[in-house]
Amino acid sequence: MTLARCKRCEQTFCLAPMVADESAPASVCHYHPGQYRRWWSCCREMSHGARGCREGVHVEDVAASAMLDSIAEKLQAQREQERAPKGDVVIFEGPEGELTMARFENHAEVEMLARECEEEEAAASTGSAPPAGLASAESSSGEANEAAVAGDGGDAMETVLVPYLVGPFDSFASICMREQMVAEELMRVNGLAIRHVRPGTTVLVWGLRSKGQQQVELNRQLVAQFRRLTKTSAGEARYYLEENGYQIEAALTQRRDDLAWETEPSTPEALRLALTPESASDSQTCTMQPKAGGGADLFASLLKCAQSFGRYVQ
């Protein structure tokens, strides 16, 4: 006996040979030839589940029959598995004399796990080396960790991104400040086009960094702090910090020394030229000539003074 489903009345029926009485309910299909919207267009019945107004022979739905056959096969296999003989029955006697019956079952997975546990215990007791695959995995993971700590930028995983749920009071700038990320870095990691995040969304932030990346972030913060204290440009701040090994106290001291040297009074260039031997002899001649007497001599001495002053200016 096989079950099938009718396409027209959507009922299941038996594919057994039809009985002689064709008016039997098992062999008659009651269906609606029309369509149902608010009522059946064929008989004006308001209920969707009303009995069909036409009678005929069931039309088998092949896809539904195949599905029913597969379900029947699975049920049959499950029933046979349940009827199969189980393992040995073990009876336990409790401390008060009660008896407990249990059935022992052998599973291949349990046996394999037990065998692996026995091998590991034997290896631990004898002190032998671990399996080659495990040793290679441990060595590769150790090398990856060392490379991540060193921050050499190789194939080792240096950073770990974790999701962060944006709260109602979070902003783009606050997330950058809290997670110590540059705005461009946060935009690049999350594929953002503008510096804006909406509450309720999830963004990726750094959860773990290598020492190299931590040092880069620390240097960036030192540059920002130096610029805030000295009101200098980014290039000048980076120059002073690099000259002093990113020691901010030493960089600030060097900056103050440079400013003091630039503002301290220096010897005028005119005074330096006036103290040269040539200018001193010209001035001595200019002061001694008026004592010679006469208006012409006075005029000549004034002319010499003017000429010497012209050379001094030049």
PDB file of C-alpha atoms in Angstrom:
ATOM      1  CA  MET A   1       0.000   0.000   0.000  1.00  0.00           C
ATOM      2  CA  THR A   2       1.480   3.280  -1.137  1.00  0.00           C
ATOM      3  CA  LEU A   3       0.272   6.744  -0.252  1.00  0.00           C
ATOM      4  CA  ALA A   4       0.008   9.485  -2.860  1.00  0.00           C
ATOM      5  CA  ARG A   5      -1.279  13.045  -3.028  1.00  0.00           C
ATOM      6  CA  CYS A   6      -3.904  14.354  -5.409  1.00  0.00           C
ATOM      7  CA  LYS A   7      -3.224  17.528  -7.376  1.00  0.00           C
ATOM      8  CA  ARG A   8      -6.869  18.592  -7.582  1.00  0.00           C
ATOM      9  CA  CYS A   9      -8.294  17.965  -4.102  1.00  0.00           C
ATOM     10  CA  GLU A  10      -4.889  18.080  -2.322  1.00  0.00           C
ATOM     11  CA  GLN A  11      -5.771  15.006  -0.275  1.00  0.00           C
ATOM     12  CA  THR A  12      -3.746  11.839   0.261  1.00  0.00           C
ATOM     13  CA  PHE A  13      -5.093   8.600  -1.113  1.00  0.00           C
ATOM     14  CA  CYS A  14      -4.024   4.985  -1.475  1.00  0.00           C
ATOM     15  CA  LEU A  15      -2.620   3.669  -4.746  1.00  0.00           C
ATOM     16  CA  ALA A  16      -4.141   0.216  -4.063  1.00  0.00           C
ATOM     17  CA  PRO A  17      -6.288  -1.304  -6.848  1.00  0.00           C
ATOM     18  CA  MET A  18      -9.695   0.316  -7.045  1.00  0.00           C
ATOM     19  CA  VAL A  19     -12.567  -1.573  -5.511  1.00  0.00           C
ATOM     20  CA  ALA A  20     -15.563  -2.575  -7.557  1.00  0.00           C
ATOM     21  CA  ASP A  21     -17.763   0.063  -5.971  1.00  0.00           C
ATOM     22  CA  GLU A  22     -16.590   3.263  -7.619  1.00  0.00           C
ATOM     23  CA  SER A  23     -18.798   5.367  -5.359  1.00  0.00           C
ATOM     24  CA  ALA A  24     -16.559   4.573  -2.388  1.00  0.00           C
ATOM     25  CA  PRO A  25     -15.064   7.700  -0.815  1.00  0.00           C
ATOM     26  CA  ALA A  26     -11.536   6.342  -1.212  1.00  0.00           C
ATOM     27  CA  SER A  27     -11.805   6.357  -5.014  1.00  0.00           C
ATOM     28  CA  VAL A  28     -13.706   9.613  -5.557  1.00  0.00           C
ATOM     29  CA  CYS A  29     -12.006  13.008  -5.840  1.00  0.00           C
ATOM     30  CA  HIS A  30     -14.087  16.026  -4.821  1.00  0.00           C
ATOM     31  CA  TYR A  31     -12.470  19.169  -6.190  1.00  0.00           C
ATOM     32  CA  HIS A  32     -13.172  22.766  -7.235  1.00  0.00           C
ATOM     33  CA  PRO A  33     -12.406  23.491 -10.895  1.00  0.00           C
ATOM     34  CA  GLY A  34     -12.503  27.245 -10.303  1.00  0.00           C
ATOM     35  CA  GLN A  35     -10.321  29.659  -8.317  1.00  0.00           C
ATOM     36  CA  TYR A  36     -10.770  31.033  -4.831  1.00  0.00           C
ATOM     37  CA  ARG A  37     -10.442  34.702  -4.055  1.00  0.00           C
ATOM     38  CA  ARG A  38     -13.198  35.802  -1.708  1.00  0.00           C
ATOM     39  CA  TRP A  39     -15.280  32.785  -2.727  1.00  0.00           C
ATOM     40  CA  TRP A  40     -14.987  29.860  -5.123  1.00  0.00           C
ATOM     41  CA  SER A  41     -15.698  31.023  -8.653  1.00  0.00           C
ATOM     42  CA  CYS A  42     -17.245  27.666  -9.579  1.00  0.00           C
ATOM     43  CA  CYS A  43     -19.826  27.175  -6.809  1.00  0.00           C
ATOM     44  CA  ARG A  44     -19.792  30.502  -4.918  1.00  0.00           C
ATOM     45  CA  GLU A  45     -18.852  28.811  -1.659  1.00  0.00           C
ATOM     46  CA  MET A  46     -17.441  31.319   0.835  1.00  0.00           C
ATOM     47  CA  SER A  47     -15.281  28.839   2.783  1.00  0.00           C
ATOM     48  CA  HIS A  48     -11.921  27.911   1.346  1.00  0.00           C
ATOM     49  CA  GLY A  49     -12.114  24.414   2.853  1.00  0.00           C
ATOM     50  CA  ALA A  50     -15.564  23.627   1.483  1.00  0.00           C
ATOM     51  CA  ARG A  51     -16.049  20.260  -0.172  1.00  0.00           C
ATOM     52  CA  GLY A  52     -15.469  20.231  -3.912  1.00  0.00           C
ATOM     53  CA  CYS A  53     -18.426  20.727  -6.176  1.00  0.00           C
ATOM     54  CA  ARG A  54     -17.121  18.313  -8.826  1.00  0.00           C
ATOM     55  CA  GLU A  55     -16.269  14.636  -8.639  1.00  0.00           C
ATOM     56  CA  GLY A  56     -13.650  12.717 -10.525  1.00  0.00           C
ATOM     57  CA  VAL A  57     -10.620  10.463 -10.270  1.00  0.00           C
ATOM     58  CA  HIS A  58      -7.579  11.371  -8.193  1.00  0.00           C
ATOM     59  CA  VAL A  59      -4.627  12.783 -10.148  1.00  0.00           C
ATOM     60  CA  GLU A  60      -1.344  11.767  -8.573  1.00  0.00           C
ATOM     61  CA  ASP A  61       1.256  14.419  -7.696  1.00  0.00           C
ATOM     62  CA  VAL A  62       4.553  12.744  -8.640  1.00  0.00           C
ATOM     63  CA  ALA A  63       6.791  15.042  -6.561  1.00  0.00           C
ATOM     64  CA  ALA A  64       4.656  14.617  -3.449  1.00  0.00           C
ATOM     65  CA  SER A  65       4.579  10.843  -3.958  1.00  0.00           C
ATOM     66  CA  ALA A  66       8.388  10.725  -4.162  1.00  0.00           C
ATOM     67  CA  MET A  67       8.634  12.726  -0.936  1.00  0.00           C
ATOM     68  CA  LEU A  68       6.201  10.397   0.825  1.00  0.00           C
ATOM     69  CA  ASP A  69       8.159   7.362  -0.411  1.00  0.00           C
ATOM     70  CA  SER A  70      11.427   8.768   0.957  1.00  0.00           C
ATOM     71  CA  ILE A  71       9.790   9.434   4.319  1.00  0.00           C
ATOM     72  CA  ALA A  72       8.444   5.893   4.386  1.00  0.00           C
ATOM     73  CA  GLU A  73      11.910   4.476   3.623  1.00  0.00           C
ATOM     74  CA  LYS A  74      13.487   6.498   6.430  1.00  0.00           C
ATOM     75  CA  LEU A  75      10.832   5.369   8.880  1.00  0.00           C
ATOM     76  CA  GLN A  76      11.337   1.767   7.832  1.00  0.00           C
ATOM     77  CA  ALA A  77      15.117   2.007   8.277  1.00  0.00           C
ATOM     78  CA  GLN A  78      14.683   3.611  11.693  1.00  0.00           C
ATOM     79  CA  ARG A  79      12.237   0.883  12.705  1.00  0.00           C
ATOM     80  CA  GLU A  80      14.653  -1.838  11.617  1.00  0.00           C
ATOM     81  CA  GLN A  81      17.479  -0.169  13.512  1.00  0.00           C
ATOM     82  CA  GLU A  82      15.359  -0.067  16.639  1.00  0.00           C
ATOM     83  CA  ARG A  83      14.496  -3.732  16.238  1.00  0.00           C
ATOM     84  CA  ALA A  84      18.149  -4.725  15.761  1.00  0.00           C
ATOM     85  CA  PRO A  85      19.736  -6.560  18.715  1.00  0.00           C
ATOM     86  CA  LYS A  86      21.471  -4.304  21.166  1.00  0.00           C
ATOM     87  CA  GLY A  87      24.556  -4.899  23.230  1.00  0.00           C
ATOM     88  CA  ASP A  88      24.887  -7.023  26.299  1.00  0.00           C
ATOM     89  CA  VAL A  89      22.620  -6.380  29.244  1.00  0.00           C
ATOM     90  CA  VAL A  90      24.423  -5.485  32.457  1.00  0.00           C
ATOM     91  CA  ILE A  91      22.682  -5.679  35.823  1.00  0.00           C
ATOM     92  CA  PHE A  92      23.951  -3.506  38.678  1.00  0.00           C
ATOM     93  CA  GLU A  93      23.081  -4.132  42.285  1.00  0.00           C
ATOM     94  CA  GLY A  94      22.884  -1.071  44.479  1.00  0.00           C
ATOM     95  CA  PRO A  95      24.016  -0.782  48.103  1.00  0.00           C
ATOM     96  CA  GLU A  96      20.463  -1.351  49.343  1.00  0.00           C
ATOM     97  CA  GLY A  97      19.873  -4.369  47.145  1.00  0.00           C
ATOM     98  CA  GLU A  98      18.020  -2.687  44.261  1.00  0.00           C
ATOM     99  CA  LEU A  99      18.809  -3.951  40.788  1.00  0.00           C
ATOM    100  CA  THR A 100      19.483  -1.676  37.832  1.00  0.00           C
ATOM    101  CA  MET A 101      19.613  -2.965  34.279  1.00  0.00           C
ATOM    102  CA  ALA A 102      21.634  -1.252  31.587  1.00  0.00           C
ATOM    103  CA  ARG A 103      22.472  -2.170  28.034  1.00  0.00           C
ATOM    104  CA  PHE A 104      26.043  -1.925  26.791  1.00  0.00           C
ATOM    105  CA  GLU A 105      26.415  -0.322  23.371  1.00  0.00           C
ATOM    106  CA  ASN A 106      29.539  -0.149  21.240  1.00  0.00           C
ATOM    107  CA  HIS A 107      30.058   2.930  19.151  1.00  0.00           C
ATOM    108  CA  ALA A 108      32.918   3.365  16.720  1.00  0.00           C
ATOM    109  CA  GLU A 109      33.471   7.006  17.714  1.00  0.00           C
ATOM    110  CA  VAL A 110      33.675   6.154  21.401  1.00  0.00           C
ATOM    111  CA  GLU A 111      36.171   3.393  20.692  1.00  0.00           C
ATOM    112  CA  MET A 112      38.319   5.722  18.586  1.00  0.00           C
ATOM    113  CA  LEU A 113      38.334   8.396  21.307  1.00  0.00           C
ATOM    114  CA  ALA A 114      39.223   5.816  23.932  1.00  0.00           C
ATOM    115  CA  ARG A 115      42.088   4.570  21.762  1.00  0.00           C
ATOM    116  CA  GLU A 116      43.431   8.105  21.295  1.00  0.00           C
ATOM    117  CA  CYS A 117      43.264   8.756  25.039  1.00  0.00           C
ATOM    118  CA  GLU A 118      45.189   5.564  25.721  1.00  0.00           C
ATOM    119  CA  GLU A 119      47.875   6.549  23.201  1.00  0.00           C
ATOM    120  CA  GLU A 120      48.252   9.999  24.762  1.00  0.00           C
ATOM    121  CA  GLU A 121      48.532   8.530  28.247  1.00  0.00           C
ATOM    122  CA  ALA A 122      51.154   6.067  27.046  1.00  0.00           C
ATOM    123  CA  ALA A 123      53.157   8.838  25.367  1.00  0.00           C
ATOM    124  CA  ALA A 124      52.978  10.989  28.508  1.00  0.00           C
ATOM    125  CA  SER A 125      54.105   8.147  30.745  1.00  0.00           C
ATOM    126  CA  THR A 126      57.068   7.222  28.527  1.00  0.00           C
ATOM    127  CA  GLY A 127      58.046  10.869  27.905  1.00  0.00           C
ATOM    128  CA  SER A 128      58.159  10.432  24.143  1.00  0.00           C
ATOM    129  CA  ALA A 129      57.852  13.318  21.695  1.00  0.00           C
ATOM    130  CA  PRO A 130      54.385  14.409  20.567  1.00  0.00           C
ATOM    131  CA  PRO A 131      53.143  13.526  17.085  1.00  0.00           C
ATOM    132  CA  ALA A 132      54.797  15.252  14.159  1.00  0.00           C
ATOM    133  CA  GLY A 133      51.647  17.130  13.165  1.00  0.00           C
ATOM    134  CA  LEU A 134      51.124  18.457  16.670  1.00  0.00           C
ATOM    135  CA  ALA A 135      54.773  19.476  17.002  1.00  0.00           C
ATOM    136  CA  SER A 136      54.739  21.336  13.684  1.00  0.00           C
ATOM    137  CA  ALA A 137      51.501  23.088  14.636  1.00  0.00           C
ATOM    138  CA  GLU A 138      52.944  24.169  17.977  1.00  0.00           C
ATOM    139  CA  SER A 139      56.167  25.423  16.374  1.00  0.00           C
ATOM    140  CA  SER A 140      54.285  27.382  13.712  1.00  0.00           C
ATOM    141  CA  SER A 141      51.990  28.937  16.311  1.00  0.00           C
ATOM    142  CA  GLY A 142      55.014  29.875  18.437  1.00  0.00           C
ATOM    143  CA  GLU A 143      56.745  31.516  15.485  1.00  0.00           C
ATOM    144  CA  ALA A 144      53.563  33.395  14.641  1.00  0.00           C
ATOM    145  CA  ASN A 145      53.280  34.670  18.198  1.00  0.00           C
ATOM    146  CA  GLU A 146      56.923  35.792  18.231  1.00  0.00           C
ATOM    147  CA  ALA A 147      56.493  37.584  14.927  1.00  0.00           C
ATOM    148  CA  ALA A 148      53.322  39.230  16.172  1.00  0.00           C
ATOM    149  CA  VAL A 149      55.082  40.416  19.319  1.00  0.00           C
ATOM    150  CA  ALA A 150      58.016  41.737  17.305  1.00  0.00           C
ATOM    151  CA  GLY A 151      55.682  43.509  14.863  1.00  0.00           C
ATOM    152  CA  ASP A 152      57.866  42.738  11.863  1.00  0.00           C
ATOM    153  CA  GLY A 153      54.939  42.990   9.449  1.00  0.00           C
ATOM    154  CA  GLY A 154      55.344  39.468   8.091  1.00  0.00           C
ATOM    155  CA  ASP A 155      52.683  36.867   7.450  1.00  0.00           C
ATOM    156  CA  ALA A 156      51.958  36.506  11.164  1.00  0.00           C
ATOM    157  CA  MET A 157      48.676  37.804  12.473  1.00  0.00           C
ATOM    158  CA  GLU A 158      49.517  41.133  14.075  1.00  0.00           C
ATOM    159  CA  THR A 159      46.080  42.544  14.798  1.00  0.00           C
ATOM    160  CA  VAL A 160      42.708  41.205  15.839  1.00  0.00           C
ATOM    161  CA  LEU A 161      39.523  43.073  14.948  1.00  0.00           C
ATOM    162  CA  VAL A 162      36.550  42.861  17.293  1.00  0.00           C
ATOM    163  CA  PRO A 163      33.018  44.199  16.729  1.00  0.00           C
ATOM    164  CA  TYR A 164      31.837  47.208  18.712  1.00  0.00           C
ATOM    165  CA  LEU A 165      28.167  48.160  19.015  1.00  0.00           C
ATOM    166  CA  VAL A 166      27.672  51.906  18.606  1.00  0.00           C
ATOM    167  CA  GLY A 167      25.669  53.254  21.534  1.00  0.00           C
ATOM    168  CA  PRO A 168      23.180  56.147  21.543  1.00  0.00           C
ATOM    169  CA  PHE A 169      25.788  58.538  22.983  1.00  0.00           C
ATOM    170  CA  ASP A 170      28.743  57.405  20.843  1.00  0.00           C
ATOM    171  CA  SER A 171      30.195  59.434  18.012  1.00  0.00           C
ATOM    172  CA  PHE A 172      32.893  58.878  15.438  1.00  0.00           C
ATOM    173  CA  ALA A 173      35.417  60.974  17.364  1.00  0.00           C
ATOM    174  CA  SER A 174      34.644  59.311  20.705  1.00  0.00           C
ATOM    175  CA  ILE A 175      35.155  55.837  19.237  1.00  0.00           C
ATOM    176  CA  CYS A 176      38.496  56.894  17.742  1.00  0.00           C
ATOM    177  CA  MET A 177      39.586  58.344  21.087  1.00  0.00           C
ATOM    178  CA  ARG A 178      38.425  55.353  23.142  1.00  0.00           C
ATOM    179  CA  GLU A 179      39.919  52.706  20.856  1.00  0.00           C
ATOM    180  CA  GLN A 180      43.048  54.793  20.071  1.00  0.00           C
ATOM    181  CA  MET A 181      42.501  54.656  16.319  1.00  0.00           C
ATOM    182  CA  VAL A 182      43.149  57.277  13.663  1.00  0.00           C
ATOM    183  CA  ALA A 183      40.056  58.528  11.843  1.00  0.00           C
ATOM    184  CA  GLU A 184      41.397  57.366   8.472  1.00  0.00           C
ATOM    185  CA  GLU A 185      42.188  53.956   9.953  1.00  0.00           C
ATOM    186  CA  LEU A 186      38.665  53.509  11.348  1.00  0.00           C
ATOM    187  CA  MET A 187      37.176  54.557   8.009  1.00  0.00           C
ATOM    188  CA  ARG A 188      39.426  52.169   6.062  1.00  0.00           C
ATOM    189  CA  VAL A 189      38.730  49.176   8.301  1.00  0.00           C
ATOM    190  CA  ASN A 190      34.944  49.631   8.184  1.00  0.00           C
ATOM    191  CA  GLY A 191      34.673  50.937   4.613  1.00  0.00           C
ATOM    192  CA  LEU A 192      33.156  54.261   5.698  1.00  0.00           C
ATOM    193  CA  ALA A 193      32.886  57.127   3.238  1.00  0.00           C
ATOM    194  CA  ILE A 194      32.274  59.847   5.835  1.00  0.00           C
ATOM    195  CA  ARG A 195      33.229  60.341   9.457  1.00  0.00           C
ATOM    196  CA  HIS A 196      29.858  59.357  10.861  1.00  0.00           C
ATOM    197  CA  VAL A 197      28.436  56.285  12.610  1.00  0.00           C
ATOM    198  CA  ARG A 198      24.811  55.601  13.467  1.00  0.00           C
ATOM    199  CA  PRO A 199      23.676  54.282  16.855  1.00  0.00           C
ATOM    200  CA  GLY A 200      22.787  50.612  16.736  1.00  0.00           C
ATOM    201  CA  THR A 201      25.302  49.734  14.028  1.00  0.00           C
ATOM    202  CA  THR A 202      28.423  47.641  14.537  1.00  0.00           C
ATOM    203  CA  VAL A 203      31.948  48.797  13.670  1.00  0.00           C
ATOM    204  CA  LEU A 204      35.238  46.920  13.804  1.00  0.00           C
ATOM    205  CA  VAL A 205      37.922  48.144  16.187  1.00  0.00           C
ATOM    206  CA  TRP A 206      41.321  46.823  17.204  1.00  0.00           C
ATOM    207  CA  GLY A 207      41.142  44.165  19.899  1.00  0.00           C
ATOM    208  CA  LEU A 208      44.807  43.123  19.844  1.00  0.00           C
ATOM    209  CA  ARG A 209      47.919  44.785  18.445  1.00  0.00           C
ATOM    210  CA  SER A 210      51.563  43.862  18.137  1.00  0.00           C
ATOM    211  CA  LYS A 211      54.325  45.765  19.907  1.00  0.00           C
ATOM    212  CA  GLY A 212      55.336  47.450  16.677  1.00  0.00           C
ATOM    213  CA  GLN A 213      51.866  48.818  16.068  1.00  0.00           C
ATOM    214  CA  GLN A 214      51.558  49.888  19.698  1.00  0.00           C
ATOM    215  CA  GLN A 215      54.817  51.848  19.332  1.00  0.00           C
ATOM    216  CA  VAL A 216      53.527  53.546  16.173  1.00  0.00           C
ATOM    217  CA  GLU A 217      50.361  54.568  17.999  1.00  0.00           C
ATOM    218  CA  LEU A 218      52.400  55.855  20.966  1.00  0.00           C
ATOM    219  CA  ASN A 219      54.595  57.928  18.639  1.00  0.00           C
ATOM    220  CA  ARG A 220      51.505  59.438  17.040  1.00  0.00           C
ATOM    221  CA  GLN A 221      50.154  60.418  20.451  1.00  0.00           C
ATOM    222  CA  LEU A 222      53.505  61.977  21.410  1.00  0.00           C
ATOM    223  CA  VAL A 223      53.503  64.052  18.211  1.00  0.00           C
ATOM    224  CA  ALA A 224      49.976  65.267  18.965  1.00  0.00           C
ATOM    225  CA  GLN A 225      50.957  66.124  22.555  1.00  0.00           C
ATOM    226  CA  PHE A 226      54.088  68.008  21.412  1.00  0.00           C
ATOM    227  CA  ARG A 227      52.056  70.016  18.917  1.00  0.00           C
ATOM    228  CA  ARG A 228      49.488  70.850  21.576  1.00  0.00           C
ATOM    229  CA  LEU A 229      52.165  72.108  23.999  1.00  0.00           C
ATOM    230  CA  THR A 230      54.324  74.055  21.539  1.00  0.00           C
ATOM    231  CA  LYS A 231      51.821  75.078  18.816  1.00  0.00           C
ATOM    232  CA  THR A 232      54.112  73.756  16.084  1.00  0.00           C
ATOM    233  CA  SER A 233      53.495  71.899  12.854  1.00  0.00           C
ATOM    234  CA  ALA A 234      53.460  68.118  12.567  1.00  0.00           C
ATOM    235  CA  GLY A 235      56.775  68.051  10.696  1.00  0.00           C
ATOM    236  CA  GLU A 236      58.553  70.223  13.267  1.00  0.00           C
ATOM    237  CA  ALA A 237      57.152  68.183  16.156  1.00  0.00           C
ATOM    238  CA  ARG A 238      58.235  64.941  14.497  1.00  0.00           C
ATOM    239  CA  TYR A 239      61.721  66.396  13.899  1.00  0.00           C
ATOM    240  CA  TYR A 240      62.286  67.297  17.562  1.00  0.00           C
ATOM    241  CA  LEU A 241      60.920  63.965  18.797  1.00  0.00           C
ATOM    242  CA  GLU A 242      62.992  61.907  16.356  1.00  0.00           C
ATOM    243  CA  GLU A 243      66.124  63.856  17.324  1.00  0.00           C
ATOM    244  CA  ASN A 244      65.558  62.931  20.986  1.00  0.00           C
ATOM    245  CA  GLY A 245      64.345  59.346  20.542  1.00  0.00           C
ATOM    246  CA  TYR A 246      60.697  60.308  21.171  1.00  0.00           C
ATOM    247  CA  GLN A 247      61.553  61.533  24.689  1.00  0.00           C
ATOM    248  CA  ILE A 248      59.116  64.404  25.027  1.00  0.00           C
ATOM    249  CA  GLU A 249      60.940  66.132  27.912  1.00  0.00           C
ATOM    250  CA  ALA A 250      64.218  66.246  25.987  1.00  0.00           C
ATOM    251  CA  ALA A 251      62.411  67.417  22.852  1.00  0.00           C
ATOM    252  CA  LEU A 252      60.722  70.249  24.761  1.00  0.00           C
ATOM    253  CA  THR A 253      64.068  71.275  26.271  1.00  0.00           C
ATOM    254  CA  GLN A 254      65.699  71.407  22.845  1.00  0.00           C
ATOM    255  CA  ARG A 255      62.785  73.444  21.515  1.00  0.00           C
ATOM    256  CA  ARG A 256      63.155  75.985  24.371  1.00  0.00           C
ATOM    257  CA  ASP A 257      66.905  76.229  23.769  1.00  0.00           C
ATOM    258  CA  ASP A 258      66.359  76.924  20.082  1.00  0.00           C
ATOM    259  CA  LEU A 259      63.818  79.632  20.847  1.00  0.00           C
ATOM    260  CA  ALA A 260      66.187  81.231  23.386  1.00  0.00           C
ATOM    261  CA  TRP A 261      69.028  81.246  20.866  1.00  0.00           C
ATOM    262  CA  GLU A 262      66.801  82.844  18.237  1.00  0.00           C
ATOM    263  CA  THR A 263      65.606  85.621  20.577  1.00  0.00           C
ATOM    264  CA  GLU A 264      68.858  86.471  22.422  1.00  0.00           C
ATOM    265  CA  PRO A 265      70.514  89.867  21.474  1.00  0.00           C
ATOM    266  CA  SER A 266      73.471  89.482  19.126  1.00  0.00           C
ATOM    267  CA  THR A 267      76.354  91.920  18.172  1.00  0.00           C
ATOM    268  CA  PRO A 268      75.180  94.287  15.423  1.00  0.00           C
ATOM    269  CA  GLU A 269      76.920  93.918  12.108  1.00  0.00           C
ATOM    270  CA  ALA A 270      77.549  97.676  11.942  1.00  0.00           C
ATOM    271  CA  LEU A 271      79.400  97.611  15.247  1.00  0.00           C
ATOM    272  CA  ARG A 272      81.551  94.756  14.042  1.00  0.00           C
ATOM    273  CA  LEU A 273      82.484  96.687  10.884  1.00  0.00           C
ATOM    274  CA  ALA A 274      83.163  99.828  12.910  1.00  0.00           C
ATOM    275  CA  LEU A 275      85.667  97.968  15.053  1.00  0.00           C
ATOM    276  CA  THR A 276      87.769  96.852  12.076  1.00  0.00           C
ATOM    277  CA  PRO A 277      91.274  98.504  11.719  1.00  0.00           C
ATOM    278  CA  GLU A 278      90.405 100.257   8.419  1.00  0.00           C
ATOM    279  CA  SER A 279      87.382 102.028   9.827  1.00  0.00           C
ATOM    280  CA  ALA A 280      89.318 102.969  13.005  1.00  0.00           C
ATOM    281  CA  SER A 281      92.110 104.673  10.947  1.00  0.00           C
ATOM    282  CA  ASP A 282      89.539 106.578   8.862  1.00  0.00           C
ATOM    283  CA  SER A 283      87.793 107.854  11.969  1.00  0.00           C
ATOM    284  CA  GLN A 284      91.143 108.918  13.508  1.00  0.00           C
ATOM    285  CA  THR A 285      92.012 110.877  10.339  1.00  0.00           C
ATOM    286  CA  CYS A 286      88.605 112.523  10.399  1.00  0.00           C
ATOM    287  CA  THR A 287      89.014 113.688  14.001  1.00  0.00           C
ATOM    288  CA  MET A 288      92.597 114.917  13.632  1.00  0.00           C
ATOM    289  CA  GLN A 289      92.229 116.936  10.415  1.00  0.00           C
ATOM    290  CA  PRO A 290      90.243 119.907  11.831  1.00  0.00           C
ATOM    291  CA  LYS A 291      93.163 120.776  14.146  1.00  0.00           C
ATOM    292  CA  ALA A 292      95.341 121.647  11.115  1.00  0.00           C
ATOM    293  CA  GLY A 293      93.416 124.911  10.748  1.00  0.00           C
ATOM    294  CA  GLY A 294      91.858 126.695   7.728  1.00  0.00           C
ATOM    295  CA  GLY A 295      88.414 126.450   6.091  1.00  0.00           C
ATOM    296  CA  ALA A 296      89.751 124.427   3.142  1.00  0.00           C
ATOM    297  CA  ASP A 297      91.282 121.880   5.461  1.00  0.00           C
ATOM    298  CA  LEU A 298      88.039 121.663   7.366  1.00  0.00           C
ATOM    299  CA  PHE A 299      86.130 121.087   4.141  1.00  0.00           C
ATOM    300  CA  ALA A 300      88.622 118.420   3.045  1.00  0.00           C
ATOM    301  CA  SER A 301      88.369 116.660   6.374  1.00  0.00           C
ATOM    302  CA  LEU A 302      84.575 116.701   6.201  1.00  0.00           C
ATOM    303  CA  LEU A 303      84.765 115.281   2.687  1.00  0.00           C
ATOM    304  CA  LYS A 304      87.037 112.487   3.871  1.00  0.00           C
ATOM    305  CA  CYS A 305      84.657 111.736   6.730  1.00  0.00           C
ATOM    306  CA  ALA A 306      81.760 111.541   4.287  1.00  0.00           C
ATOM    307  CA  GLN A 307      83.744 109.204   2.015  1.00  0.00           C
ATOM    308  CA  SER A 308      84.748 106.990   4.928  1.00  0.00           C
ATOM    309  CA  PHE A 309      81.121 106.886   6.088  1.00  0.00           C
ATOM    310  CA  GLY A 310      80.070 105.861   2.574  1.00  0.00           C
ATOM    311  CA  ARG A 311      82.565 103.004   2.620  1.00  0.00           C
ATOM    312  CA  TYR A 312      81.301 102.045   6.082  1.00  0.00           C
ATOM    313  CA  VAL A 313      77.713 101.938   4.845  1.00  0.00           C
ATOM    314  CA  GLN A 314      78.736  99.851   1.864  1.00  0.00           C
TER     315      GLN A 314
END
